[in-house]
Amino acid sequence: MNGSDDARFMALALALGRRGLGRTWPNPSVGAVVVHEAADGSVVVGRGWTQPGGRPHAETEALARAGAAARGATLYVTLEPCSHHGKTPPCADAVVAAGIARVVSALEDPNPAVRGEGHARLHARGIAVEVGIGAETARHDHAGHIRRVNDGRPHITLKLAISADGKAGLAGRRPVPITGAPATARVHRLRSMSDAIMVGIGTALADDPSLTCRLPGMSQSPVRVVLDGGLRLPLASKLVESAQETPVWVIAGEAAPAAREHALRTRGVEVMRVAAADDRLDLVAAMRQLGERGITRVMVEGGPILAAALVTSDLIDEAVLFRSPHLLGGGGIDALEGLRLTALSQSPHLVLRATERLGLDRVESFTRA
């Protein structure tokens, strides 16, 4: 098989892997393709992606679909096959048992339980292994898994909707629609690819949001997370009232009232605690709490105080700015509390990756440098 074929089939595996984003945590969302080389060309005989909850893994899904056609075939996989016994047997052993002749893997898994051992096990059994095709895209797709393994916290994406004069809301912190329907649809798509959606208590109080993913065919929304140092989240809020259907996690300060925690817990809300000063939470500790619970990708949607704190703490791995051509006028609140927007858009820690038009709005996407 030539290099162009390898790139084409890896692109298919990557596309399959993205199907599971937001639904496989704590495991990475992997894609796999089994390709058999016949006299009349290469034929895809099996496809797979990590299933909801993280199991079955992509490789075993693809191999099961390929059946006997996997013998002598090539397996394309977006992350190194696992080599350890977890809740399922090692995927590397399944690859060997299926009779795969060659494995093309985009990335070595940084997980200390794997970290090259899967590739080594395959090589030791006479399987040709090639690593690196599609690596740049795979690193982006697996950014949550990589960040959690390396730094103990999720990959954090900040979403901001900004008026032409740099505002995120009306005077008095009143919410107002800023961008159009195409941008709203994109936000819901971003939500669908996240393990958790996060807001600060200010946004929860001002907007009373649902923070669910409202896309056709979507039956599952991400975990809703509220940073609430003093446990002020109202019991009658939409988040609390829907906690039995879609999880709500509140991260509070160590000194927040125990009675409030009890009241929230009785309604199905999970409460975690971290150190805080004047109700300002230790953001690094908060993110590590999420990482310990298996969250790999967090989308932050508000508000200006939380966004500014994340910028100041250098915790933003991606940012998506939805810029409206409309003005909000004097008295509106800034998108970043106490900071110029350039603290984000011209940050030395972030680089502009792409710009595009969505209706009348412009979208700018940044990633960590």
mmCIF file of C-alpha atoms in Angstrom:
data_model
loop_
_atom_site.group_PDB
_atom_site.id
_atom_site.type_symbol
_atom_site.label_atom_id
_atom_site.label_comp_id
_atom_site.label_asym_id
_atom_site.label_seq_id
_atom_site.Cartn_x
_atom_site.Cartn_y
_atom_site.Cartn_z
ATOM 1 C CA MET A 1 0.000 0.000 0.000
ATOM 2 C CA ASN A 2 1.410 3.429 -0.903
ATOM 3 C CA GLY A 3 1.651 6.569 1.196
ATOM 4 C CA SER A 4 -1.411 8.220 -0.307
ATOM 5 C CA ASP A 5 -3.505 5.142 0.536
ATOM 6 C CA ASP A 6 -2.172 5.203 4.092
ATOM 7 C CA ALA A 7 -3.105 8.874 4.481
ATOM 8 C CA ARG A 8 -6.571 8.267 3.021
ATOM 9 C CA PHE A 9 -7.413 5.345 5.288
ATOM 10 C CA MET A 10 -6.001 7.116 8.349
ATOM 11 C CA ALA A 11 -8.215 10.114 7.540
ATOM 12 C CA LEU A 12 -11.192 7.740 7.592
ATOM 13 C CA ALA A 13 -10.104 6.328 10.960
ATOM 14 C CA LEU A 14 -9.758 9.849 12.360
ATOM 15 C CA ALA A 15 -13.237 10.791 11.131
ATOM 16 C CA LEU A 16 -14.662 7.676 12.779
ATOM 17 C CA GLY A 17 -12.894 8.462 16.039
ATOM 18 C CA ARG A 18 -14.458 11.928 16.188
ATOM 19 C CA ARG A 19 -17.896 10.302 16.311
ATOM 20 C CA GLY A 20 -17.308 9.390 19.935
ATOM 21 C CA LEU A 21 -15.959 12.712 21.222
ATOM 22 C CA GLY A 22 -17.826 13.705 24.361
ATOM 23 C CA ARG A 23 -19.193 10.221 25.020
ATOM 24 C CA THR A 24 -16.211 7.933 25.731
ATOM 25 C CA TRP A 25 -14.568 9.534 28.784
ATOM 26 C CA PRO A 26 -12.502 8.589 30.688
ATOM 27 C CA ASN A 27 -11.174 6.737 27.628
ATOM 28 C CA PRO A 28 -9.988 8.449 24.443
ATOM 29 C CA SER A 29 -12.265 8.375 21.404
ATOM 30 C CA VAL A 30 -10.318 6.230 18.940
ATOM 31 C CA GLY A 31 -11.111 5.321 15.347
ATOM 32 C CA ALA A 32 -9.972 2.163 13.542
ATOM 33 C CA VAL A 33 -10.210 0.808 9.993
ATOM 34 C CA VAL A 34 -9.270 -2.665 8.702
ATOM 35 C CA VAL A 35 -8.201 -2.708 5.060
ATOM 36 C CA HIS A 36 -7.672 -5.872 3.010
ATOM 37 C CA GLU A 37 -5.546 -5.633 -0.104
ATOM 38 C CA ALA A 38 -7.174 -7.606 -2.921
ATOM 39 C CA ALA A 39 -6.161 -8.142 -6.551
ATOM 40 C CA ASP A 40 -8.521 -5.384 -7.681
ATOM 41 C CA GLY A 41 -7.480 -2.867 -5.005
ATOM 42 C CA SER A 42 -7.739 -2.108 -1.308
ATOM 43 C CA VAL A 43 -11.065 -2.801 0.394
ATOM 44 C CA VAL A 44 -12.288 -1.578 3.781
ATOM 45 C CA VAL A 45 -13.527 -4.695 5.566
ATOM 46 C CA GLY A 46 -14.028 -3.322 9.077
ATOM 47 C CA ARG A 47 -14.650 0.010 10.782
ATOM 48 C CA GLY A 48 -14.883 0.851 14.448
ATOM 49 C CA TRP A 49 -14.821 3.650 16.986
ATOM 50 C CA THR A 50 -14.783 3.726 20.778
ATOM 51 C CA GLN A 51 -18.270 3.133 22.091
ATOM 52 C CA PRO A 52 -20.116 5.260 24.705
ATOM 53 C CA GLY A 53 -18.571 4.935 28.138
ATOM 54 C CA GLY A 54 -15.217 3.977 26.633
ATOM 55 C CA ARG A 55 -15.887 0.326 25.750
ATOM 56 C CA PRO A 56 -15.724 -1.637 23.522
ATOM 57 C CA HIS A 57 -12.573 -0.120 22.063
ATOM 58 C CA ALA A 58 -12.298 0.899 18.425
ATOM 59 C CA GLU A 59 -9.903 -1.880 17.432
ATOM 60 C CA THR A 60 -12.081 -4.723 18.698
ATOM 61 C CA GLU A 61 -15.134 -3.143 17.038
ATOM 62 C CA ALA A 62 -13.350 -2.942 13.677
ATOM 63 C CA LEU A 63 -11.878 -6.437 13.958
ATOM 64 C CA ALA A 64 -15.258 -7.932 14.834
ATOM 65 C CA ARG A 65 -16.791 -6.372 11.740
ATOM 66 C CA ALA A 66 -13.903 -7.558 9.573
ATOM 67 C CA GLY A 67 -14.082 -11.149 10.813
ATOM 68 C CA ALA A 68 -11.920 -13.562 8.842
ATOM 69 C CA ALA A 69 -11.093 -10.803 6.322
ATOM 70 C CA ALA A 70 -8.785 -9.258 8.941
ATOM 71 C CA ARG A 71 -6.186 -12.002 8.373
ATOM 72 C CA GLY A 72 -3.294 -10.507 6.422
ATOM 73 C CA ALA A 73 -4.923 -7.053 6.426
ATOM 74 C CA THR A 74 -3.741 -3.625 7.583
ATOM 75 C CA LEU A 75 -5.212 -1.964 10.657
ATOM 76 C CA TYR A 76 -5.306 1.847 10.748
ATOM 77 C CA VAL A 77 -5.793 3.208 14.262
ATOM 78 C CA THR A 78 -5.660 6.767 15.602
ATOM 79 C CA LEU A 79 -3.913 5.849 18.875
ATOM 80 C CA GLU A 80 -1.591 3.033 19.899
ATOM 81 C CA PRO A 81 -3.508 -0.173 20.730
ATOM 82 C CA CYS A 82 -3.555 -0.763 24.473
ATOM 83 C CA SER A 83 -1.255 -3.409 25.921
ATOM 84 C CA HIS A 84 -2.607 -3.724 29.472
ATOM 85 C CA HIS A 85 -5.489 -5.510 31.136
ATOM 86 C CA GLY A 86 -8.067 -2.961 32.276
ATOM 87 C CA LYS A 87 -11.786 -3.662 32.209
ATOM 88 C CA THR A 88 -11.166 -5.383 28.868
ATOM 89 C CA PRO A 89 -8.251 -7.487 27.528
ATOM 90 C CA PRO A 90 -5.455 -5.713 25.621
ATOM 91 C CA CYS A 91 -6.342 -4.583 22.109
ATOM 92 C CA ALA A 92 -2.814 -5.509 21.018
ATOM 93 C CA ASP A 93 -3.609 -9.156 21.783
ATOM 94 C CA ALA A 94 -6.827 -8.938 19.773
ATOM 95 C CA VAL A 95 -4.900 -7.529 16.821
ATOM 96 C CA VAL A 96 -2.433 -10.439 16.973
ATOM 97 C CA ALA A 97 -5.213 -13.027 17.298
ATOM 98 C CA ALA A 98 -7.033 -11.579 14.278
ATOM 99 C CA GLY A 99 -4.020 -12.168 12.057
ATOM 100 C CA ILE A 100 -3.404 -8.532 11.149
ATOM 101 C CA ALA A 101 -0.182 -8.231 9.118
ATOM 102 C CA ARG A 102 0.462 -4.487 9.451
ATOM 103 C CA VAL A 103 -0.582 -1.724 11.848
ATOM 104 C CA VAL A 104 -0.505 1.957 10.941
ATOM 105 C CA SER A 105 -0.859 3.994 14.143
ATOM 106 C CA ALA A 106 -1.126 7.774 14.281
ATOM 107 C CA LEU A 107 0.282 8.257 17.784
ATOM 108 C CA GLU A 108 2.016 6.522 20.638
ATOM 109 C CA ASP A 109 -0.281 6.566 23.671
ATOM 110 C CA PRO A 110 1.206 8.763 26.454
ATOM 111 C CA ASN A 111 -0.620 6.685 29.081
ATOM 112 C CA PRO A 112 2.134 5.165 31.289
ATOM 113 C CA ALA A 113 0.267 1.841 31.172
ATOM 114 C CA VAL A 114 0.855 1.728 27.401
ATOM 115 C CA ARG A 115 3.483 4.230 26.160
ATOM 116 C CA GLY A 116 5.005 2.158 23.367
ATOM 117 C CA GLU A 117 4.290 -1.269 24.854
ATOM 118 C CA GLY A 118 1.359 -1.873 22.515
ATOM 119 C CA HIS A 119 3.494 -1.204 19.457
ATOM 120 C CA ALA A 120 6.344 -3.286 20.903
ATOM 121 C CA ARG A 121 4.021 -6.237 21.542
ATOM 122 C CA LEU A 122 2.792 -6.132 17.956
ATOM 123 C CA HIS A 123 6.314 -5.878 16.558
ATOM 124 C CA ALA A 124 7.459 -8.796 18.710
ATOM 125 C CA ARG A 125 4.758 -10.960 17.120
ATOM 126 C CA GLY A 126 5.995 -10.178 13.598
ATOM 127 C CA ILE A 127 3.473 -7.450 12.750
ATOM 128 C CA ALA A 128 4.838 -4.498 10.779
ATOM 129 C CA VAL A 129 4.193 -1.266 12.682
ATOM 130 C CA GLU A 130 4.324 2.261 11.302
ATOM 131 C CA VAL A 131 3.726 5.257 13.565
ATOM 132 C CA GLY A 132 3.108 8.892 12.683
ATOM 133 C CA ILE A 133 0.732 9.072 9.727
ATOM 134 C CA GLY A 134 -2.015 11.563 10.612
ATOM 135 C CA ALA A 135 -0.200 12.497 13.829
ATOM 136 C CA GLU A 136 -0.992 16.228 13.778
ATOM 137 C CA THR A 137 -4.736 15.678 13.420
ATOM 138 C CA ALA A 138 -4.660 12.838 15.939
ATOM 139 C CA ARG A 139 -2.947 15.053 18.509
ATOM 140 C CA HIS A 140 -5.778 17.563 18.144
ATOM 141 C CA ASP A 141 -8.503 14.906 18.315
ATOM 142 C CA HIS A 142 -6.894 13.210 21.335
ATOM 143 C CA ALA A 143 -5.946 16.486 23.051
ATOM 144 C CA GLY A 144 -8.203 15.743 26.017
ATOM 145 C CA HIS A 145 -6.684 12.328 26.660
ATOM 146 C CA ILE A 146 -3.154 13.678 26.230
ATOM 147 C CA ARG A 147 -3.741 16.659 28.550
ATOM 148 C CA ARG A 148 -5.335 14.511 31.257
ATOM 149 C CA VAL A 149 -2.525 11.931 31.146
ATOM 150 C CA ASN A 150 0.285 14.503 31.088
ATOM 151 C CA ASP A 151 -1.111 17.263 33.330
ATOM 152 C CA GLY A 152 -3.901 15.616 35.315
ATOM 153 C CA ARG A 153 -6.540 18.007 34.021
ATOM 154 C CA PRO A 154 -8.916 18.212 31.044
ATOM 155 C CA HIS A 155 -8.295 20.021 27.780
ATOM 156 C CA ILE A 156 -10.075 23.383 28.181
ATOM 157 C CA THR A 157 -11.847 25.189 25.352
ATOM 158 C CA LEU A 158 -13.165 28.695 25.999
ATOM 159 C CA LYS A 159 -16.130 29.873 23.942
ATOM 160 C CA LEU A 160 -16.937 33.581 23.776
ATOM 161 C CA ALA A 161 -19.681 35.420 21.900
ATOM 162 C CA ILE A 162 -18.613 39.037 21.428
ATOM 163 C CA SER A 163 -20.290 42.120 19.975
ATOM 164 C CA ALA A 164 -18.496 44.417 17.541
ATOM 165 C CA ASP A 165 -17.592 46.676 20.484
ATOM 166 C CA GLY A 166 -16.158 43.786 22.529
ATOM 167 C CA LYS A 167 -19.092 43.237 24.866
ATOM 168 C CA ALA A 168 -20.559 39.959 26.144
ATOM 169 C CA GLY A 169 -23.750 41.237 27.795
ATOM 170 C CA LEU A 170 -25.848 44.242 28.709
ATOM 171 C CA ALA A 171 -25.431 46.553 31.675
ATOM 172 C CA GLY A 172 -26.258 44.883 34.955
ATOM 173 C CA ARG A 173 -24.961 41.582 33.546
ATOM 174 C CA ARG A 174 -28.225 41.034 31.703
ATOM 175 C CA PRO A 175 -27.952 38.362 28.978
ATOM 176 C CA VAL A 176 -28.671 39.225 25.358
ATOM 177 C CA PRO A 177 -28.431 37.242 22.098
ATOM 178 C CA ILE A 178 -25.243 38.346 20.356
ATOM 179 C CA THR A 179 -24.740 35.974 17.438
ATOM 180 C CA GLY A 180 -27.079 34.396 14.899
ATOM 181 C CA ALA A 181 -28.587 30.957 14.374
ATOM 182 C CA PRO A 182 -25.605 29.451 12.473
ATOM 183 C CA ALA A 183 -23.303 30.332 15.381
ATOM 184 C CA THR A 184 -25.776 28.855 17.863
ATOM 185 C CA ALA A 185 -25.807 25.598 15.898
ATOM 186 C CA ARG A 186 -22.002 25.525 15.971
ATOM 187 C CA VAL A 187 -22.009 26.010 19.752
ATOM 188 C CA HIS A 188 -24.281 23.002 20.164
ATOM 189 C CA ARG A 189 -21.967 20.976 17.946
ATOM 190 C CA LEU A 190 -19.017 21.987 20.134
ATOM 191 C CA ARG A 191 -21.018 20.996 23.203
ATOM 192 C CA SER A 192 -21.706 17.593 21.695
ATOM 193 C CA MET A 193 -17.945 16.955 21.383
ATOM 194 C CA SER A 194 -17.205 17.907 25.009
ATOM 195 C CA ASP A 195 -17.306 15.771 28.138
ATOM 196 C CA ALA A 196 -18.419 18.727 30.249
ATOM 197 C CA ILE A 197 -19.804 22.249 29.873
ATOM 198 C CA MET A 198 -18.657 24.760 32.490
ATOM 199 C CA VAL A 199 -19.957 28.136 33.682
ATOM 200 C CA GLY A 200 -19.299 30.338 36.659
ATOM 201 C CA ILE A 201 -21.963 31.015 39.260
ATOM 202 C CA GLY A 202 -22.481 34.530 37.869
ATOM 203 C CA THR A 203 -23.650 33.123 34.546
ATOM 204 C CA ALA A 204 -25.757 30.477 36.270
ATOM 205 C CA LEU A 205 -27.532 33.171 38.297
ATOM 206 C CA ALA A 206 -27.932 35.708 35.476
ATOM 207 C CA ASP A 207 -28.947 33.338 32.650
ATOM 208 C CA ASP A 208 -30.474 30.315 34.443
ATOM 209 C CA PRO A 209 -29.137 28.170 31.561
ATOM 210 C CA SER A 210 -29.918 24.545 30.746
ATOM 211 C CA LEU A 211 -26.494 23.910 29.143
ATOM 212 C CA THR A 212 -27.812 20.912 27.228
ATOM 213 C CA CYS A 213 -26.899 19.877 23.704
ATOM 214 C CA ARG A 214 -29.885 20.499 21.461
ATOM 215 C CA LEU A 215 -28.988 18.844 18.175
ATOM 216 C CA PRO A 216 -31.199 16.489 16.156
ATOM 217 C CA GLY A 217 -30.490 12.890 17.136
ATOM 218 C CA MET A 218 -28.534 13.808 20.286
ATOM 219 C CA SER A 219 -29.816 11.778 23.220
ATOM 220 C CA GLN A 220 -27.007 12.628 25.651
ATOM 221 C CA SER A 221 -25.681 15.964 26.868
ATOM 222 C CA PRO A 222 -22.354 16.607 28.584
ATOM 223 C CA VAL A 223 -21.950 16.920 32.326
ATOM 224 C CA ARG A 224 -22.900 20.463 33.436
ATOM 225 C CA VAL A 225 -20.295 22.004 35.778
ATOM 226 C CA VAL A 226 -20.779 25.172 37.830
ATOM 227 C CA LEU A 227 -17.905 26.871 39.652
ATOM 228 C CA ASP A 228 -19.725 28.149 42.732
ATOM 229 C CA GLY A 229 -17.433 29.109 45.578
ATOM 230 C CA GLY A 230 -20.211 29.888 48.054
ATOM 231 C CA LEU A 231 -22.801 27.321 46.879
ATOM 232 C CA ARG A 232 -25.287 29.957 45.717
ATOM 233 C CA LEU A 233 -26.811 27.893 42.905
ATOM 234 C CA PRO A 234 -30.610 28.146 43.397
ATOM 235 C CA LEU A 235 -32.457 24.929 44.097
ATOM 236 C CA ALA A 236 -35.141 26.094 41.648
ATOM 237 C CA SER A 237 -32.663 26.659 38.804
ATOM 238 C CA LYS A 238 -32.997 24.747 35.543
ATOM 239 C CA LEU A 239 -29.695 23.032 36.241
ATOM 240 C CA VAL A 240 -30.737 21.659 39.620
ATOM 241 C CA GLU A 241 -34.241 20.747 38.453
ATOM 242 C CA SER A 242 -32.785 18.658 35.603
ATOM 243 C CA ALA A 243 -29.886 17.091 37.550
ATOM 244 C CA GLN A 244 -31.575 13.686 37.624
ATOM 245 C CA GLU A 245 -31.667 13.616 33.787
ATOM 246 C CA THR A 246 -28.278 15.166 32.951
ATOM 247 C CA PRO A 247 -25.499 15.299 35.583
ATOM 248 C CA VAL A 248 -24.733 18.579 37.353
ATOM 249 C CA TRP A 249 -21.461 18.947 39.241
ATOM 250 C CA VAL A 250 -20.831 21.961 41.451
ATOM 251 C CA ILE A 251 -17.326 22.867 42.562
ATOM 252 C CA ALA A 252 -17.422 24.877 45.785
ATOM 253 C CA GLY A 253 -14.993 26.384 48.259
ATOM 254 C CA GLU A 254 -13.979 24.480 51.362
ATOM 255 C CA ALA A 255 -15.877 26.926 53.578
ATOM 256 C CA ALA A 256 -19.178 26.844 51.662
ATOM 257 C CA PRO A 257 -22.197 25.997 53.882
ATOM 258 C CA ALA A 258 -22.657 22.282 54.534
ATOM 259 C CA ALA A 259 -26.433 22.731 54.599
ATOM 260 C CA ARG A 260 -26.372 24.042 51.032
ATOM 261 C CA GLU A 261 -24.297 21.065 49.925
ATOM 262 C CA HIS A 262 -26.799 18.689 51.528
ATOM 263 C CA ALA A 263 -29.729 20.417 49.838
ATOM 264 C CA LEU A 264 -28.069 20.177 46.436
ATOM 265 C CA ARG A 265 -27.050 16.556 46.927
ATOM 266 C CA THR A 266 -30.589 15.535 47.818
ATOM 267 C CA ARG A 267 -31.638 16.844 44.399
ATOM 268 C CA GLY A 268 -29.006 14.818 42.560
ATOM 269 C CA VAL A 269 -26.233 17.411 42.263
ATOM 270 C CA GLU A 270 -22.669 16.253 42.922
ATOM 271 C CA VAL A 271 -20.663 18.712 45.022
ATOM 272 C CA MET A 272 -16.866 18.870 45.113
ATOM 273 C CA ARG A 273 -14.721 21.211 47.163
ATOM 274 C CA VAL A 274 -11.397 22.940 46.540
ATOM 275 C CA ALA A 275 -9.459 25.713 48.231
ATOM 276 C CA ALA A 276 -10.837 29.221 47.725
ATOM 277 C CA ALA A 277 -10.065 32.815 48.710
ATOM 278 C CA ASP A 278 -13.015 35.229 48.892
ATOM 279 C CA ASP A 279 -15.132 32.686 47.007
ATOM 280 C CA ARG A 280 -12.549 32.661 44.177
ATOM 281 C CA LEU A 281 -11.759 29.014 43.617
ATOM 282 C CA ASP A 282 -8.345 27.527 42.973
ATOM 283 C CA LEU A 283 -8.885 26.876 39.262
ATOM 284 C CA VAL A 284 -5.959 24.485 38.890
ATOM 285 C CA ALA A 285 -7.303 22.354 41.748
ATOM 286 C CA ALA A 286 -10.811 22.514 40.273
ATOM 287 C CA MET A 287 -9.621 21.280 36.902
ATOM 288 C CA ARG A 288 -7.652 18.481 38.516
ATOM 289 C CA GLN A 289 -10.801 17.400 40.367
ATOM 290 C CA LEU A 290 -12.484 17.003 36.986
ATOM 291 C CA GLY A 291 -9.496 15.107 35.625
ATOM 292 C CA GLU A 292 -9.600 12.709 38.568
ATOM 293 C CA ARG A 293 -13.233 11.965 37.689
ATOM 294 C CA GLY A 294 -12.317 11.089 34.123
ATOM 295 C CA ILE A 295 -13.270 14.314 32.336
ATOM 296 C CA THR A 296 -10.945 14.912 29.377
ATOM 297 C CA ARG A 297 -12.573 17.813 27.471
ATOM 298 C CA VAL A 298 -14.254 20.864 29.034
ATOM 299 C CA MET A 299 -16.013 23.640 27.134
ATOM 300 C CA VAL A 300 -16.241 26.867 29.139
ATOM 301 C CA GLU A 301 -19.180 29.083 28.194
ATOM 302 C CA GLY A 302 -19.184 31.858 30.744
ATOM 303 C CA GLY A 303 -18.954 34.308 32.053
ATOM 304 C CA PRO A 304 -16.485 37.194 31.853
ATOM 305 C CA ILE A 305 -15.090 36.669 35.364
ATOM 306 C CA LEU A 306 -14.349 32.979 34.788
ATOM 307 C CA ALA A 307 -13.013 33.628 31.280
ATOM 308 C CA ALA A 308 -10.608 36.272 32.566
ATOM 309 C CA ALA A 309 -9.455 34.024 35.403
ATOM 310 C CA LEU A 310 -8.694 31.219 32.961
ATOM 311 C CA VAL A 311 -6.725 33.595 30.737
ATOM 312 C CA THR A 312 -4.753 34.876 33.719
ATOM 313 C CA SER A 313 -4.087 31.327 34.938
ATOM 314 C CA ASP A 314 -2.955 30.158 31.472
ATOM 315 C CA LEU A 315 -5.448 27.294 31.509
ATOM 316 C CA ILE A 316 -6.920 27.798 28.035
ATOM 317 C CA ASP A 317 -5.924 25.188 25.466
ATOM 318 C CA GLU A 318 -8.364 26.306 22.768
ATOM 319 C CA ALA A 319 -10.562 29.360 22.299
ATOM 320 C CA VAL A 320 -13.444 29.899 19.909
ATOM 321 C CA LEU A 321 -14.509 33.516 19.474
ATOM 322 C CA PHE A 322 -17.841 34.217 17.802
ATOM 323 C CA ARG A 323 -17.685 37.864 16.687
ATOM 324 C CA SER A 324 -20.927 39.651 15.845
ATOM 325 C CA PRO A 325 -21.048 42.690 13.515
ATOM 326 C CA HIS A 326 -23.580 44.348 15.841
ATOM 327 C CA LEU A 327 -22.887 46.810 18.659
ATOM 328 C CA LEU A 328 -24.209 46.510 22.193
ATOM 329 C CA GLY A 329 -23.315 50.071 23.138
ATOM 330 C CA GLY A 330 -22.257 51.811 26.315
ATOM 331 C CA GLY A 331 -22.773 50.086 29.627
ATOM 332 C CA GLY A 332 -22.297 46.592 28.232
ATOM 333 C CA ILE A 333 -20.020 44.227 30.111
ATOM 334 C CA ASP A 334 -16.622 43.312 28.707
ATOM 335 C CA ALA A 335 -16.008 39.793 27.433
ATOM 336 C CA LEU A 336 -13.068 39.437 29.843
ATOM 337 C CA GLU A 337 -13.608 40.991 33.275
ATOM 338 C CA GLY A 338 -10.847 43.517 33.920
ATOM 339 C CA LEU A 339 -8.869 42.544 30.813
ATOM 340 C CA ARG A 340 -8.712 43.713 27.238
ATOM 341 C CA LEU A 341 -9.845 41.137 24.703
ATOM 342 C CA THR A 342 -6.311 41.222 23.279
ATOM 343 C CA ALA A 343 -5.180 39.377 26.414
ATOM 344 C CA LEU A 344 -6.768 36.383 24.708
ATOM 345 C CA SER A 345 -6.639 37.147 20.982
ATOM 346 C CA GLN A 346 -3.000 38.251 21.126
ATOM 347 C CA SER A 347 -1.856 35.942 23.896
ATOM 348 C CA PRO A 348 1.650 34.517 23.405
ATOM 349 C CA HIS A 349 0.227 31.199 24.615
ATOM 350 C CA LEU A 350 -2.330 30.906 21.786
ATOM 351 C CA VAL A 351 -2.113 30.994 17.997
ATOM 352 C CA LEU A 352 -4.891 31.722 15.514
ATOM 353 C CA ARG A 353 -5.662 28.453 13.723
ATOM 354 C CA ALA A 354 -8.626 29.345 11.517
ATOM 355 C CA THR A 355 -11.218 31.993 10.701
ATOM 356 C CA GLU A 356 -14.547 31.493 8.963
ATOM 357 C CA ARG A 357 -17.915 33.105 8.374
ATOM 358 C CA LEU A 358 -21.103 31.761 9.912
ATOM 359 C CA GLY A 359 -23.928 33.864 8.534
ATOM 360 C CA LEU A 360 -23.189 37.445 9.566
ATOM 361 C CA ASP A 361 -20.795 36.368 12.309
ATOM 362 C CA ARG A 362 -17.077 35.624 12.141
ATOM 363 C CA VAL A 363 -15.515 32.718 14.037
ATOM 364 C CA GLU A 364 -11.893 32.728 15.156
ATOM 365 C CA SER A 365 -10.347 29.515 16.479
ATOM 366 C CA PHE A 366 -7.189 29.566 18.597
ATOM 367 C CA THR A 367 -5.064 26.716 19.939
ATOM 368 C CA ARG A 368 -2.261 26.566 22.452
ATOM 369 C CA ALA A 369 1.060 27.522 20.894
#
